[in-house]
């Protein structure tokens, strides 16, 4: 059958950060394929997992039970899909998802551009009739800062400068007339 996908209403709130990115559409016989994960899905949460290091323990403790997976699709829609973790590969029984994922979301993906949280439709019904709230895109916040990468690049350049100084400074002193 068709995978169960529940689209929820969105409103601006604290940021949801994607911790994994699906790099290839999984085969239909895998738990990820049966659950509707596809290329371009940025995973915001999978059960209680909010970080890649938490993914395998959550999958292992949920074998045979439905687990909600909140994703930001490549289209920008934030949806909840459902997977049932199971050992599907006889050669690799520890593979409970059957999906190729990486820990970084490509630049330009909507998950990096908008910072939205999900509000169930039932909560939205409590709002005054005729009021429509829209999720808006915001620039990256402090948690998505480029400062760590800048610091790493600066350190690498300083090390390169030090190495060049150590290697070439003695030769320059010997060759220079006093």
PDB file of C-alpha atoms in Angstrom:
ATOM      1  CA  UNK A   1       0.000   0.000   0.000  1.00  0.00           C
ATOM      2  CA  UNK A   2       0.860   3.647  -0.127  1.00  0.00           C
ATOM      3  CA  UNK A   3       3.009   4.990   2.721  1.00  0.00           C
ATOM      4  CA  UNK A   4       1.197   6.907   5.424  1.00  0.00           C
ATOM      5  CA  UNK A   5       2.133  10.582   5.271  1.00  0.00           C
ATOM      6  CA  UNK A   6       0.545  13.114   7.597  1.00  0.00           C
ATOM      7  CA  UNK A   7       0.930  16.757   6.613  1.00  0.00           C
ATOM      8  CA  UNK A   8       0.585  19.072   9.578  1.00  0.00           C
ATOM      9  CA  UNK A   9      -0.019  22.797   9.872  1.00  0.00           C
ATOM     10  CA  UNK A  10       3.053  24.940  10.519  1.00  0.00           C
ATOM     11  CA  UNK A  11       3.663  28.037  12.595  1.00  0.00           C
ATOM     12  CA  UNK A  12       6.776  29.966  13.459  1.00  0.00           C
ATOM     13  CA  UNK A  13       8.401  28.657  16.644  1.00  0.00           C
ATOM     14  CA  UNK A  14      11.737  27.346  17.883  1.00  0.00           C
ATOM     15  CA  UNK A  15      13.967  25.900  15.157  1.00  0.00           C
ATOM     16  CA  UNK A  16      13.895  22.242  14.185  1.00  0.00           C
ATOM     17  CA  UNK A  17      17.292  21.202  12.991  1.00  0.00           C
ATOM     18  CA  UNK A  18      17.761  18.451  10.438  1.00  0.00           C
ATOM     19  CA  UNK A  19      20.309  15.883  11.607  1.00  0.00           C
ATOM     20  CA  UNK A  20      20.325  13.547   8.611  1.00  0.00           C
ATOM     21  CA  UNK A  21      19.746  13.688   4.870  1.00  0.00           C
ATOM     22  CA  UNK A  22      18.511  10.878   2.622  1.00  0.00           C
ATOM     23  CA  UNK A  23      21.004  10.586  -0.269  1.00  0.00           C
ATOM     24  CA  UNK A  24      19.134   7.968  -2.328  1.00  0.00           C
ATOM     25  CA  UNK A  25      15.559   6.747  -2.542  1.00  0.00           C
ATOM     26  CA  UNK A  26      15.539   3.495  -0.555  1.00  0.00           C
ATOM     27  CA  UNK A  27      14.358   0.231  -2.139  1.00  0.00           C
ATOM     28  CA  UNK A  28      10.634  -0.431  -1.615  1.00  0.00           C
ATOM     29  CA  UNK A  29      11.294  -3.596   0.444  1.00  0.00           C
ATOM     30  CA  UNK A  30      13.188  -1.708   3.152  1.00  0.00           C
ATOM     31  CA  UNK A  31      11.549  -0.151   6.221  1.00  0.00           C
ATOM     32  CA  UNK A  32      12.534   3.302   4.909  1.00  0.00           C
ATOM     33  CA  UNK A  33      11.087   2.527   1.462  1.00  0.00           C
ATOM     34  CA  UNK A  34       7.837   1.207   2.923  1.00  0.00           C
ATOM     35  CA  UNK A  35       7.600   4.313   5.091  1.00  0.00           C
ATOM     36  CA  UNK A  36       7.945   6.664   2.134  1.00  0.00           C
ATOM     37  CA  UNK A  37      11.391   8.164   2.745  1.00  0.00           C
ATOM     38  CA  UNK A  38      12.805   9.496  -0.514  1.00  0.00           C
ATOM     39  CA  UNK A  39      15.881  11.221  -1.890  1.00  0.00           C
ATOM     40  CA  UNK A  40      16.033  14.767  -0.554  1.00  0.00           C
ATOM     41  CA  UNK A  41      14.260  14.195   2.768  1.00  0.00           C
ATOM     42  CA  UNK A  42      15.980  16.028   5.627  1.00  0.00           C
ATOM     43  CA  UNK A  43      15.227  14.144   8.851  1.00  0.00           C
ATOM     44  CA  UNK A  44      14.204  16.414  11.729  1.00  0.00           C
ATOM     45  CA  UNK A  45      13.379  13.598  14.143  1.00  0.00           C
ATOM     46  CA  UNK A  46      12.991   9.835  14.085  1.00  0.00           C
ATOM     47  CA  UNK A  47      11.138   8.658  17.182  1.00  0.00           C
ATOM     48  CA  UNK A  48      13.173  10.171  20.009  1.00  0.00           C
ATOM     49  CA  UNK A  49      16.328  10.618  17.890  1.00  0.00           C
ATOM     50  CA  UNK A  50      17.386  14.197  17.180  1.00  0.00           C
ATOM     51  CA  UNK A  51      21.026  13.373  16.326  1.00  0.00           C
ATOM     52  CA  UNK A  52      22.650  10.759  14.105  1.00  0.00           C
ATOM     53  CA  UNK A  53      24.351   9.090  17.088  1.00  0.00           C
ATOM     54  CA  UNK A  54      20.891   8.407  18.597  1.00  0.00           C
ATOM     55  CA  UNK A  55      19.450   6.830  15.454  1.00  0.00           C
ATOM     56  CA  UNK A  56      20.610   3.202  15.827  1.00  0.00           C
ATOM     57  CA  UNK A  57      19.574   2.874  19.500  1.00  0.00           C
ATOM     58  CA  UNK A  58      16.109   4.253  18.681  1.00  0.00           C
ATOM     59  CA  UNK A  59      15.747   1.860  15.744  1.00  0.00           C
ATOM     60  CA  UNK A  60      16.977  -1.127  17.792  1.00  0.00           C
ATOM     61  CA  UNK A  61      14.549  -0.425  20.625  1.00  0.00           C
ATOM     62  CA  UNK A  62      11.632   0.032  18.209  1.00  0.00           C
ATOM     63  CA  UNK A  63      11.883  -3.114  16.041  1.00  0.00           C
ATOM     64  CA  UNK A  64       8.409  -4.116  14.869  1.00  0.00           C
ATOM     65  CA  UNK A  65       6.674  -0.953  16.098  1.00  0.00           C
ATOM     66  CA  UNK A  66       5.635   2.182  14.215  1.00  0.00           C
ATOM     67  CA  UNK A  67       8.035   5.097  14.590  1.00  0.00           C
ATOM     68  CA  UNK A  68       7.164   8.643  13.448  1.00  0.00           C
ATOM     69  CA  UNK A  69       9.747  10.335  11.220  1.00  0.00           C
ATOM     70  CA  UNK A  70       9.462  14.112  10.795  1.00  0.00           C
ATOM     71  CA  UNK A  71      11.099  15.259   7.587  1.00  0.00           C
ATOM     72  CA  UNK A  72      11.472  18.410   5.578  1.00  0.00           C
ATOM     73  CA  UNK A  73      11.036  17.317   1.978  1.00  0.00           C
ATOM     74  CA  UNK A  74      12.990  18.858  -0.884  1.00  0.00           C
ATOM     75  CA  UNK A  75       9.803  20.790  -1.745  1.00  0.00           C
ATOM     76  CA  UNK A  76       9.909  22.460   1.676  1.00  0.00           C
ATOM     77  CA  UNK A  77       6.906  20.609   3.115  1.00  0.00           C
ATOM     78  CA  UNK A  78       7.357  19.366   6.668  1.00  0.00           C
ATOM     79  CA  UNK A  79       5.605  16.006   7.007  1.00  0.00           C
ATOM     80  CA  UNK A  80       5.487  13.068   9.385  1.00  0.00           C
ATOM     81  CA  UNK A  81       6.090   9.675   7.830  1.00  0.00           C
ATOM     82  CA  UNK A  82       5.929   6.345   9.643  1.00  0.00           C
ATOM     83  CA  UNK A  83       8.478   3.533   9.503  1.00  0.00           C
ATOM     84  CA  UNK A  84       8.559   0.141  11.193  1.00  0.00           C
ATOM     85  CA  UNK A  85      12.211  -0.764  11.925  1.00  0.00           C
ATOM     86  CA  UNK A  86      12.989  -4.364  10.948  1.00  0.00           C
ATOM     87  CA  UNK A  87      15.946  -6.494   9.928  1.00  0.00           C
ATOM     88  CA  UNK A  88      15.457  -6.644   6.165  1.00  0.00           C
ATOM     89  CA  UNK A  89      18.917  -7.673   4.880  1.00  0.00           C
ATOM     90  CA  UNK A  90      20.118 -11.215   5.728  1.00  0.00           C
ATOM     91  CA  UNK A  91      23.741 -10.203   5.033  1.00  0.00           C
ATOM     92  CA  UNK A  92      23.487  -7.185   7.349  1.00  0.00           C
ATOM     93  CA  UNK A  93      20.950  -7.955  10.104  1.00  0.00           C
ATOM     94  CA  UNK A  94      21.836  -4.741  11.957  1.00  0.00           C
ATOM     95  CA  UNK A  95      20.409  -2.639   9.134  1.00  0.00           C
ATOM     96  CA  UNK A  96      17.003  -1.704  10.518  1.00  0.00           C
ATOM     97  CA  UNK A  97      16.225   1.256   8.238  1.00  0.00           C
ATOM     98  CA  UNK A  98      17.577   0.368   4.783  1.00  0.00           C
ATOM     99  CA  UNK A  99      18.393   3.906   3.777  1.00  0.00           C
ATOM    100  CA  UNK A 100      21.512   5.811   2.749  1.00  0.00           C
ATOM    101  CA  UNK A 101      21.840   8.906   4.921  1.00  0.00           C
ATOM    102  CA  UNK A 102      24.515  11.443   5.716  1.00  0.00           C
ATOM    103  CA  UNK A 103      24.799  13.848   8.631  1.00  0.00           C
ATOM    104  CA  UNK A 104      24.893  17.059   6.595  1.00  0.00           C
ATOM    105  CA  UNK A 105      22.080  18.638   4.620  1.00  0.00           C
ATOM    106  CA  UNK A 106      23.139  20.127   1.259  1.00  0.00           C
ATOM    107  CA  UNK A 107      23.252  23.907   0.935  1.00  0.00           C
ATOM    108  CA  UNK A 108      20.055  25.274  -0.540  1.00  0.00           C
ATOM    109  CA  UNK A 109      17.789  22.635   1.018  1.00  0.00           C
ATOM    110  CA  UNK A 110      14.611  24.164   2.523  1.00  0.00           C
ATOM    111  CA  UNK A 111      15.438  22.581   5.902  1.00  0.00           C
ATOM    112  CA  UNK A 112      18.337  25.024   6.191  1.00  0.00           C
ATOM    113  CA  UNK A 113      16.345  28.042   5.035  1.00  0.00           C
ATOM    114  CA  UNK A 114      13.279  27.860   7.240  1.00  0.00           C
ATOM    115  CA  UNK A 115      13.131  27.276  10.935  1.00  0.00           C
ATOM    116  CA  UNK A 116       9.671  25.995  11.712  1.00  0.00           C
ATOM    117  CA  UNK A 117       8.034  23.773  14.229  1.00  0.00           C
ATOM    118  CA  UNK A 118       4.954  21.669  13.782  1.00  0.00           C
ATOM    119  CA  UNK A 119       1.660  22.336  15.481  1.00  0.00           C
ATOM    120  CA  UNK A 120      -0.958  19.589  15.201  1.00  0.00           C
ATOM    121  CA  UNK A 121      -4.050  20.563  13.230  1.00  0.00           C
ATOM    122  CA  UNK A 122      -6.201  20.151  16.370  1.00  0.00           C
ATOM    123  CA  UNK A 123      -4.228  22.919  18.098  1.00  0.00           C
ATOM    124  CA  UNK A 124      -4.620  25.180  15.073  1.00  0.00           C
ATOM    125  CA  UNK A 125      -8.415  24.784  15.253  1.00  0.00           C
ATOM    126  CA  UNK A 126      -8.384  26.672  18.547  1.00  0.00           C
ATOM    127  CA  UNK A 127      -7.306  29.836  16.723  1.00  0.00           C
ATOM    128  CA  UNK A 128      -9.847  32.448  15.713  1.00  0.00           C
ATOM    129  CA  UNK A 129     -11.678  31.666  12.485  1.00  0.00           C
ATOM    130  CA  UNK A 130     -10.204  33.338   9.444  1.00  0.00           C
ATOM    131  CA  UNK A 131      -6.735  33.747  10.957  1.00  0.00           C
ATOM    132  CA  UNK A 132      -4.017  32.158   8.862  1.00  0.00           C
ATOM    133  CA  UNK A 133      -0.466  31.860  10.055  1.00  0.00           C
ATOM    134  CA  UNK A 134       2.387  31.329   7.637  1.00  0.00           C
ATOM    135  CA  UNK A 135       5.813  29.921   8.313  1.00  0.00           C
ATOM    136  CA  UNK A 136       8.466  32.341   7.162  1.00  0.00           C
ATOM    137  CA  UNK A 137      12.047  31.794   6.177  1.00  0.00           C
ATOM    138  CA  UNK A 138      14.668  33.153   8.508  1.00  0.00           C
ATOM    139  CA  UNK A 139      18.432  33.325   8.191  1.00  0.00           C
ATOM    140  CA  UNK A 140      20.432  30.727  10.050  1.00  0.00           C
ATOM    141  CA  UNK A 141      20.579  31.229  13.781  1.00  0.00           C
ATOM    142  CA  UNK A 142      23.545  30.830  16.135  1.00  0.00           C
ATOM    143  CA  UNK A 143      23.289  27.021  16.080  1.00  0.00           C
ATOM    144  CA  UNK A 144      23.854  27.047  12.315  1.00  0.00           C
ATOM    145  CA  UNK A 145      26.706  29.525  12.514  1.00  0.00           C
ATOM    146  CA  UNK A 146      29.659  29.338  10.177  1.00  0.00           C
ATOM    147  CA  UNK A 147      32.059  30.480  12.940  1.00  0.00           C
ATOM    148  CA  UNK A 148      33.278  26.951  13.784  1.00  0.00           C
ATOM    149  CA  UNK A 149      34.269  26.390  10.150  1.00  0.00           C
ATOM    150  CA  UNK A 150      35.860  29.834   9.970  1.00  0.00           C
ATOM    151  CA  UNK A 151      37.901  29.043  13.083  1.00  0.00           C
ATOM    152  CA  UNK A 152      39.029  25.734  11.615  1.00  0.00           C
ATOM    153  CA  UNK A 153      40.040  27.371   8.328  1.00  0.00           C
ATOM    154  CA  UNK A 154      41.937  30.118  10.174  1.00  0.00           C
ATOM    155  CA  UNK A 155      43.795  27.551  12.276  1.00  0.00           C
ATOM    156  CA  UNK A 156      44.750  25.596   9.153  1.00  0.00           C
ATOM    157  CA  UNK A 157      46.089  28.745   7.489  1.00  0.00           C
ATOM    158  CA  UNK A 158      48.131  29.663  10.573  1.00  0.00           C
ATOM    159  CA  UNK A 159      49.616  26.161  10.675  1.00  0.00           C
ATOM    160  CA  UNK A 160      50.491  26.407   6.978  1.00  0.00           C
ATOM    161  CA  UNK A 161      52.179  29.767   7.572  1.00  0.00           C
ATOM    162  CA  UNK A 162      54.155  28.342  10.477  1.00  0.00           C
ATOM    163  CA  UNK A 163      55.256  25.363   8.389  1.00  0.00           C
ATOM    164  CA  UNK A 164      56.397  27.598   5.523  1.00  0.00           C
ATOM    165  CA  UNK A 165      58.261  29.814   8.007  1.00  0.00           C
ATOM    166  CA  UNK A 166      60.055  26.867   9.592  1.00  0.00           C
ATOM    167  CA  UNK A 167      61.016  25.343   6.249  1.00  0.00           C
ATOM    168  CA  UNK A 168      62.056  28.459   4.322  1.00  0.00           C
ATOM    169  CA  UNK A 169      63.244  30.937   6.946  1.00  0.00           C
ATOM    170  CA  UNK A 170      66.580  29.142   7.626  1.00  0.00           C
ATOM    171  CA  UNK A 171      67.337  29.031   3.881  1.00  0.00           C
ATOM    172  CA  UNK A 172      66.504  32.745   3.525  1.00  0.00           C
ATOM    173  CA  UNK A 173      68.843  33.640   6.434  1.00  0.00           C
ATOM    174  CA  UNK A 174      71.756  31.683   4.956  1.00  0.00           C
ATOM    175  CA  UNK A 175      71.302  33.206   1.493  1.00  0.00           C
ATOM    176  CA  UNK A 176      70.887  36.807   2.738  1.00  0.00           C
ATOM    177  CA  UNK A 177      74.103  38.876   2.950  1.00  0.00           C
ATOM    178  CA  UNK A 178      74.663  40.625   6.271  1.00  0.00           C
TER     179      UNK A 178
END
